Amino acid sequence: MKKGSGIKSWGFTAGPVLQFGQLGAQQGFNFALHVNNQWSLGAGVLGNMRGGDDRNMSTTLKPRQSFSGFQVEYTPKPNSLIHVSFPLMIGAIRSEDPNYLMNQNPQNINPQMGNPGPGFMNQKDFDDDRGMFKGPTAFGIQPGVSLELNVFKYAKLFGAVNYRFAAGQNSTSDMKGVSGQIGLKL
């Protein structure tokens, strides 16, 4: 390596992210290791936000989904007050099992039976999301462009525009689309 071409600085960031657009309202969190202020390598997760009381559902429910994976980002001029960066997230998109939605529909509850009827889910099942994402899983790639503001040395606010691609035999049209993001990096 030539003199001056090694690692000059490094650090860690973590922060919340809100995403909105064709994919619905999603919230998440990112962690990253930064090298020379220009490159970051990390991981992130995004998932649909709960809207109100999930037990009072309409008949037009859309399956919730999560997207988690590896993230890499390049920032050409990170020390400028306002600058751009180019994030890329690659990982797995998990969607809610469509049968899970059907089973949560209050119309499936049979009050005449001493024991709950078929399709009934008790309170524990409503609050337990461990089995929720057992539906279709696809490979996801989400490139974007981000506009960042250096608030102070250890904090950045950002807004981004992304497009999520979904690939694989289980990919659906609900898994891909344009989205906007706002977030904070500390």
PDB file of C-alpha atoms in Angstrom:
ATOM      1  CA  MET A   1       0.000   0.000   0.000  1.00  0.00           C
ATOM      2  CA  LYS A   2       1.152   3.503  -0.739  1.00  0.00           C
ATOM      3  CA  LYS A   3       1.759   5.866   2.122  1.00  0.00           C
ATOM      4  CA  GLY A   4      -1.521   7.538   3.149  1.00  0.00           C
ATOM      5  CA  SER A   5      -3.804   4.926   1.569  1.00  0.00           C
ATOM      6  CA  GLY A   6      -4.575   2.991   4.780  1.00  0.00           C
ATOM      7  CA  ILE A   7      -7.256   3.388   7.417  1.00  0.00           C
ATOM      8  CA  LYS A   8      -7.149   6.969   8.695  1.00  0.00           C
ATOM      9  CA  SER A   9     -10.294   6.892  10.834  1.00  0.00           C
ATOM     10  CA  TRP A  10     -13.050   4.557  11.911  1.00  0.00           C
ATOM     11  CA  GLY A  11     -16.165   4.667  14.075  1.00  0.00           C
ATOM     12  CA  PHE A  12     -19.605   3.203  14.745  1.00  0.00           C
ATOM     13  CA  THR A  13     -23.085   4.591  14.163  1.00  0.00           C
ATOM     14  CA  ALA A  14     -26.546   3.441  15.082  1.00  0.00           C
ATOM     15  CA  GLY A  15     -29.877   5.052  14.508  1.00  0.00           C
ATOM     16  CA  PRO A  16     -33.598   4.809  13.840  1.00  0.00           C
ATOM     17  CA  VAL A  17     -35.115   4.910  10.339  1.00  0.00           C
ATOM     18  CA  LEU A  18     -38.680   5.612   9.168  1.00  0.00           C
ATOM     19  CA  GLN A  19     -39.611   4.513   5.654  1.00  0.00           C
ATOM     20  CA  PHE A  20     -42.769   5.404   3.725  1.00  0.00           C
ATOM     21  CA  GLY A  21     -44.126   5.001   0.199  1.00  0.00           C
ATOM     22  CA  GLN A  22     -45.335   2.076  -1.928  1.00  0.00           C
ATOM     23  CA  LEU A  23     -44.123  -0.383   0.718  1.00  0.00           C
ATOM     24  CA  GLY A  24     -46.255   1.219   3.436  1.00  0.00           C
ATOM     25  CA  ALA A  25     -45.044   2.798   6.654  1.00  0.00           C
ATOM     26  CA  GLN A  26     -42.025   0.933   8.008  1.00  0.00           C
ATOM     27  CA  GLN A  27     -39.702   1.537  10.920  1.00  0.00           C
ATOM     28  CA  GLY A  28     -36.277   0.138  11.599  1.00  0.00           C
ATOM     29  CA  PHE A  29     -32.777   0.500  12.911  1.00  0.00           C
ATOM     30  CA  ASN A  30     -29.296   0.493  11.347  1.00  0.00           C
ATOM     31  CA  PHE A  31     -25.850  -0.258  12.798  1.00  0.00           C
ATOM     32  CA  ALA A  32     -22.645   0.460  10.880  1.00  0.00           C
ATOM     33  CA  LEU A  33     -18.858   0.533  11.065  1.00  0.00           C
ATOM     34  CA  HIS A  34     -17.421   3.580   9.263  1.00  0.00           C
ATOM     35  CA  VAL A  35     -13.988   3.542   7.645  1.00  0.00           C
ATOM     36  CA  ASN A  36     -12.276   6.813   6.631  1.00  0.00           C
ATOM     37  CA  ASN A  37     -15.671   8.588   6.918  1.00  0.00           C
ATOM     38  CA  GLN A  38     -16.481   7.553   3.339  1.00  0.00           C
ATOM     39  CA  TRP A  39     -17.427   3.881   3.614  1.00  0.00           C
ATOM     40  CA  SER A  40     -19.780   2.205   6.037  1.00  0.00           C
ATOM     41  CA  LEU A  41     -20.498  -1.500   6.443  1.00  0.00           C
ATOM     42  CA  GLY A  42     -23.309  -2.686   8.655  1.00  0.00           C
ATOM     43  CA  ALA A  43     -26.694  -4.262   9.077  1.00  0.00           C
ATOM     44  CA  GLY A  44     -30.239  -3.006   9.180  1.00  0.00           C
ATOM     45  CA  VAL A  45     -33.827  -4.081   9.638  1.00  0.00           C
ATOM     46  CA  LEU A  46     -37.117  -2.524   8.543  1.00  0.00           C
ATOM     47  CA  GLY A  47     -40.627  -3.731   9.296  1.00  0.00           C
ATOM     48  CA  ASN A  48     -44.196  -2.547   8.867  1.00  0.00           C
ATOM     49  CA  MET A  49     -45.514  -0.380  11.653  1.00  0.00           C
ATOM     50  CA  ARG A  50     -48.589  -1.522  13.542  1.00  0.00           C
ATOM     51  CA  GLY A  51     -51.600   0.624  12.798  1.00  0.00           C
ATOM     52  CA  GLY A  52     -54.023   1.006  15.674  1.00  0.00           C
ATOM     53  CA  ASP A  53     -55.528  -2.117  17.203  1.00  0.00           C
ATOM     54  CA  ASP A  54     -54.703  -5.121  15.009  1.00  0.00           C
ATOM     55  CA  ARG A  55     -57.735  -6.976  16.368  1.00  0.00           C
ATOM     56  CA  ASN A  56     -60.153  -4.491  14.759  1.00  0.00           C
ATOM     57  CA  MET A  57     -59.248  -5.408  11.209  1.00  0.00           C
ATOM     58  CA  SER A  58     -60.942  -4.595   7.958  1.00  0.00           C
ATOM     59  CA  THR A  59     -61.320  -7.040   5.096  1.00  0.00           C
ATOM     60  CA  THR A  60     -58.631  -5.240   3.034  1.00  0.00           C
ATOM     61  CA  LEU A  61     -55.596  -6.225   5.062  1.00  0.00           C
ATOM     62  CA  LYS A  62     -52.180  -6.138   3.459  1.00  0.00           C
ATOM     63  CA  PRO A  63     -49.614  -8.627   4.801  1.00  0.00           C
ATOM     64  CA  ARG A  64     -46.932  -7.073   6.991  1.00  0.00           C
ATOM     65  CA  GLN A  65     -43.316  -7.622   5.985  1.00  0.00           C
ATOM     66  CA  SER A  66     -39.782  -7.201   7.254  1.00  0.00           C
ATOM     67  CA  PHE A  67     -36.563  -6.544   5.371  1.00  0.00           C
ATOM     68  CA  SER A  68     -33.238  -7.272   7.035  1.00  0.00           C
ATOM     69  CA  GLY A  69     -29.760  -7.541   5.685  1.00  0.00           C
ATOM     70  CA  PHE A  70     -26.270  -6.262   5.071  1.00  0.00           C
ATOM     71  CA  GLN A  71     -25.783  -2.590   4.239  1.00  0.00           C
ATOM     72  CA  VAL A  72     -22.923  -0.791   2.521  1.00  0.00           C
ATOM     73  CA  GLU A  73     -22.813   2.973   1.934  1.00  0.00           C
ATOM     74  CA  TYR A  74     -20.455   5.325   0.112  1.00  0.00           C
ATOM     75  CA  THR A  75     -20.255   9.046   0.996  1.00  0.00           C
ATOM     76  CA  PRO A  76     -17.996  11.095  -1.332  1.00  0.00           C
ATOM     77  CA  LYS A  77     -17.722  14.271   0.842  1.00  0.00           C
ATOM     78  CA  PRO A  78     -18.732  13.279   4.385  1.00  0.00           C
ATOM     79  CA  ASN A  79     -17.332  16.392   6.107  1.00  0.00           C
ATOM     80  CA  SER A  80     -19.441  18.899   4.134  1.00  0.00           C
ATOM     81  CA  LEU A  81     -22.360  20.359   6.096  1.00  0.00           C
ATOM     82  CA  ILE A  82     -24.838  18.937   3.537  1.00  0.00           C
ATOM     83  CA  HIS A  83     -23.731  16.010   1.399  1.00  0.00           C
ATOM     84  CA  VAL A  84     -25.000  12.964  -0.493  1.00  0.00           C
ATOM     85  CA  SER A  85     -24.412   9.293   0.157  1.00  0.00           C
ATOM     86  CA  PHE A  86     -25.310   6.127  -1.694  1.00  0.00           C
ATOM     87  CA  PRO A  87     -26.697   3.332   0.519  1.00  0.00           C
ATOM     88  CA  LEU A  88     -27.256  -0.232  -0.670  1.00  0.00           C
ATOM     89  CA  MET A  89     -29.034  -2.865   1.430  1.00  0.00           C
ATOM     90  CA  ILE A  90     -29.028  -6.548   0.435  1.00  0.00           C
ATOM     91  CA  GLY A  91     -30.925  -9.177   2.377  1.00  0.00           C
ATOM     92  CA  ALA A  92     -34.131 -11.111   2.933  1.00  0.00           C
ATOM     93  CA  ILE A  93     -37.705  -9.872   2.647  1.00  0.00           C
ATOM     94  CA  ARG A  94     -40.096 -11.851   4.817  1.00  0.00           C
ATOM     95  CA  SER A  95     -43.826 -11.488   4.406  1.00  0.00           C
ATOM     96  CA  GLU A  96     -46.625 -12.399   6.737  1.00  0.00           C
ATOM     97  CA  ASP A  97     -48.329 -15.717   6.087  1.00  0.00           C
ATOM     98  CA  PRO A  98     -51.647 -14.944   4.292  1.00  0.00           C
ATOM     99  CA  ASN A  99     -53.323 -17.630   6.445  1.00  0.00           C
ATOM    100  CA  TYR A 100     -52.242 -15.716   9.557  1.00  0.00           C
ATOM    101  CA  LEU A 101     -54.376 -12.792   8.389  1.00  0.00           C
ATOM    102  CA  MET A 102     -57.363 -15.060   7.765  1.00  0.00           C
ATOM    103  CA  ASN A 103     -56.998 -16.647  11.197  1.00  0.00           C
ATOM    104  CA  GLN A 104     -56.979 -13.247  12.920  1.00  0.00           C
ATOM    105  CA  ASN A 105     -60.247 -12.153  11.316  1.00  0.00           C
ATOM    106  CA  PRO A 106     -62.771 -11.815  14.177  1.00  0.00           C
ATOM    107  CA  GLN A 107     -65.446 -13.332  11.878  1.00  0.00           C
ATOM    108  CA  ASN A 108     -63.614 -16.680  12.195  1.00  0.00           C
ATOM    109  CA  ILE A 109     -64.350 -16.882  15.935  1.00  0.00           C
ATOM    110  CA  ASN A 110     -67.175 -19.262  16.825  1.00  0.00           C
ATOM    111  CA  PRO A 111     -68.717 -17.973  20.108  1.00  0.00           C
ATOM    112  CA  GLN A 112     -71.191 -20.913  20.270  1.00  0.00           C
ATOM    113  CA  MET A 113     -68.441 -23.446  20.955  1.00  0.00           C
ATOM    114  CA  GLY A 114     -67.165 -24.124  24.471  1.00  0.00           C
ATOM    115  CA  ASN A 115     -63.661 -24.362  23.072  1.00  0.00           C
ATOM    116  CA  PRO A 116     -62.514 -21.920  20.407  1.00  0.00           C
ATOM    117  CA  GLY A 117     -63.417 -22.963  16.878  1.00  0.00           C
ATOM    118  CA  PRO A 118     -61.120 -23.348  13.882  1.00  0.00           C
ATOM    119  CA  GLY A 119     -59.249 -20.201  12.960  1.00  0.00           C
ATOM    120  CA  PHE A 120     -59.510 -18.725  16.459  1.00  0.00           C
ATOM    121  CA  MET A 121     -56.404 -17.117  17.869  1.00  0.00           C
ATOM    122  CA  ASN A 122     -56.253 -16.239  21.549  1.00  0.00           C
ATOM    123  CA  GLN A 123     -54.802 -13.051  23.071  1.00  0.00           C
ATOM    124  CA  LYS A 124     -51.332 -14.614  23.358  1.00  0.00           C
ATOM    125  CA  ASP A 125     -51.349 -15.259  19.596  1.00  0.00           C
ATOM    126  CA  PHE A 126     -52.266 -11.632  18.838  1.00  0.00           C
ATOM    127  CA  ASP A 127     -49.309 -10.379  20.844  1.00  0.00           C
ATOM    128  CA  ASP A 128     -46.835 -13.027  19.690  1.00  0.00           C
ATOM    129  CA  ASP A 129     -45.137 -12.030  16.414  1.00  0.00           C
ATOM    130  CA  ARG A 130     -42.656 -14.920  16.406  1.00  0.00           C
ATOM    131  CA  GLY A 131     -44.731 -16.923  13.911  1.00  0.00           C
ATOM    132  CA  MET A 132     -46.004 -13.976  11.909  1.00  0.00           C
ATOM    133  CA  PHE A 133     -43.356 -13.912   9.159  1.00  0.00           C
ATOM    134  CA  LYS A 134     -43.645 -17.549   8.120  1.00  0.00           C
ATOM    135  CA  GLY A 135     -45.041 -16.542   4.729  1.00  0.00           C
ATOM    136  CA  PRO A 136     -43.181 -15.967   1.454  1.00  0.00           C
ATOM    137  CA  THR A 137     -39.478 -15.036   1.680  1.00  0.00           C
ATOM    138  CA  ALA A 138     -37.577 -13.377  -1.164  1.00  0.00           C
ATOM    139  CA  PHE A 139     -34.152 -11.925  -1.890  1.00  0.00           C
ATOM    140  CA  GLY A 140     -34.159  -8.119  -1.660  1.00  0.00           C
ATOM    141  CA  ILE A 141     -31.889  -5.362  -2.941  1.00  0.00           C
ATOM    142  CA  GLN A 142     -32.569  -1.739  -2.008  1.00  0.00           C
ATOM    143  CA  PRO A 143     -30.291   0.917  -3.554  1.00  0.00           C
ATOM    144  CA  GLY A 144     -30.840   4.585  -2.832  1.00  0.00           C
ATOM    145  CA  VAL A 145     -29.522   8.106  -2.664  1.00  0.00           C
ATOM    146  CA  SER A 146     -29.452  10.014   0.606  1.00  0.00           C
ATOM    147  CA  LEU A 147     -29.095  13.694   1.483  1.00  0.00           C
ATOM    148  CA  GLU A 148     -27.389  14.101   4.870  1.00  0.00           C
ATOM    149  CA  LEU A 149     -26.975  17.047   7.239  1.00  0.00           C
ATOM    150  CA  ASN A 150     -24.093  17.047   9.738  1.00  0.00           C
ATOM    151  CA  VAL A 151     -25.892  18.394  12.831  1.00  0.00           C
ATOM    152  CA  PHE A 152     -22.710  18.154  14.922  1.00  0.00           C
ATOM    153  CA  LYS A 153     -19.646  15.918  14.979  1.00  0.00           C
ATOM    154  CA  TYR A 154     -21.495  12.838  16.245  1.00  0.00           C
ATOM    155  CA  ALA A 155     -24.970  13.232  14.691  1.00  0.00           C
ATOM    156  CA  LYS A 156     -26.408  13.293  11.168  1.00  0.00           C
ATOM    157  CA  LEU A 157     -29.988  13.706   9.955  1.00  0.00           C
ATOM    158  CA  PHE A 158     -30.844  12.218   6.574  1.00  0.00           C
ATOM    159  CA  GLY A 159     -33.570  11.890   3.996  1.00  0.00           C
ATOM    160  CA  ALA A 160     -33.373   9.290   1.241  1.00  0.00           C
ATOM    161  CA  VAL A 161     -35.135   7.926  -1.816  1.00  0.00           C
ATOM    162  CA  ASN A 162     -34.864   4.164  -2.441  1.00  0.00           C
ATOM    163  CA  TYR A 163     -36.195   1.450  -4.701  1.00  0.00           C
ATOM    164  CA  ARG A 164     -36.550  -2.087  -3.366  1.00  0.00           C
ATOM    165  CA  PHE A 165     -36.203  -4.968  -5.830  1.00  0.00           C
ATOM    166  CA  ALA A 166     -37.475  -8.435  -4.890  1.00  0.00           C
ATOM    167  CA  ALA A 167     -36.260 -11.608  -6.598  1.00  0.00           C
ATOM    168  CA  GLY A 168     -37.014 -15.285  -6.297  1.00  0.00           C
ATOM    169  CA  GLN A 169     -40.009 -17.511  -6.841  1.00  0.00           C
ATOM    170  CA  ASN A 170     -41.709 -16.235  -3.652  1.00  0.00           C
ATOM    171  CA  SER A 171     -41.364 -12.532  -4.502  1.00  0.00           C
ATOM    172  CA  THR A 172     -44.601 -10.565  -4.756  1.00  0.00           C
ATOM    173  CA  SER A 173     -45.494  -7.101  -6.005  1.00  0.00           C
ATOM    174  CA  ASP A 174     -46.025  -5.985  -2.371  1.00  0.00           C
ATOM    175  CA  MET A 175     -42.316  -6.600  -1.678  1.00  0.00           C
ATOM    176  CA  LYS A 176     -40.960  -4.065  -4.189  1.00  0.00           C
ATOM    177  CA  GLY A 177     -41.411  -0.386  -4.853  1.00  0.00           C
ATOM    178  CA  VAL A 178     -40.268   3.206  -4.321  1.00  0.00           C
ATOM    179  CA  SER A 179     -39.888   4.545  -0.812  1.00  0.00           C
ATOM    180  CA  GLY A 180     -38.639   7.561   1.065  1.00  0.00           C
ATOM    181  CA  GLN A 181     -36.718   7.476   4.325  1.00  0.00           C
ATOM    182  CA  ILE A 182     -35.907   9.838   7.137  1.00  0.00           C
ATOM    183  CA  GLY A 183     -33.548   8.969   9.942  1.00  0.00           C
ATOM    184  CA  LEU A 184     -30.786   9.791  12.355  1.00  0.00           C
ATOM    185  CA  LYS A 185     -27.229   8.490  12.658  1.00  0.00           C
ATOM    186  CA  LEU A 186     -25.515   8.781  16.030  1.00  0.00           C
TER     187      LEU A 186
END
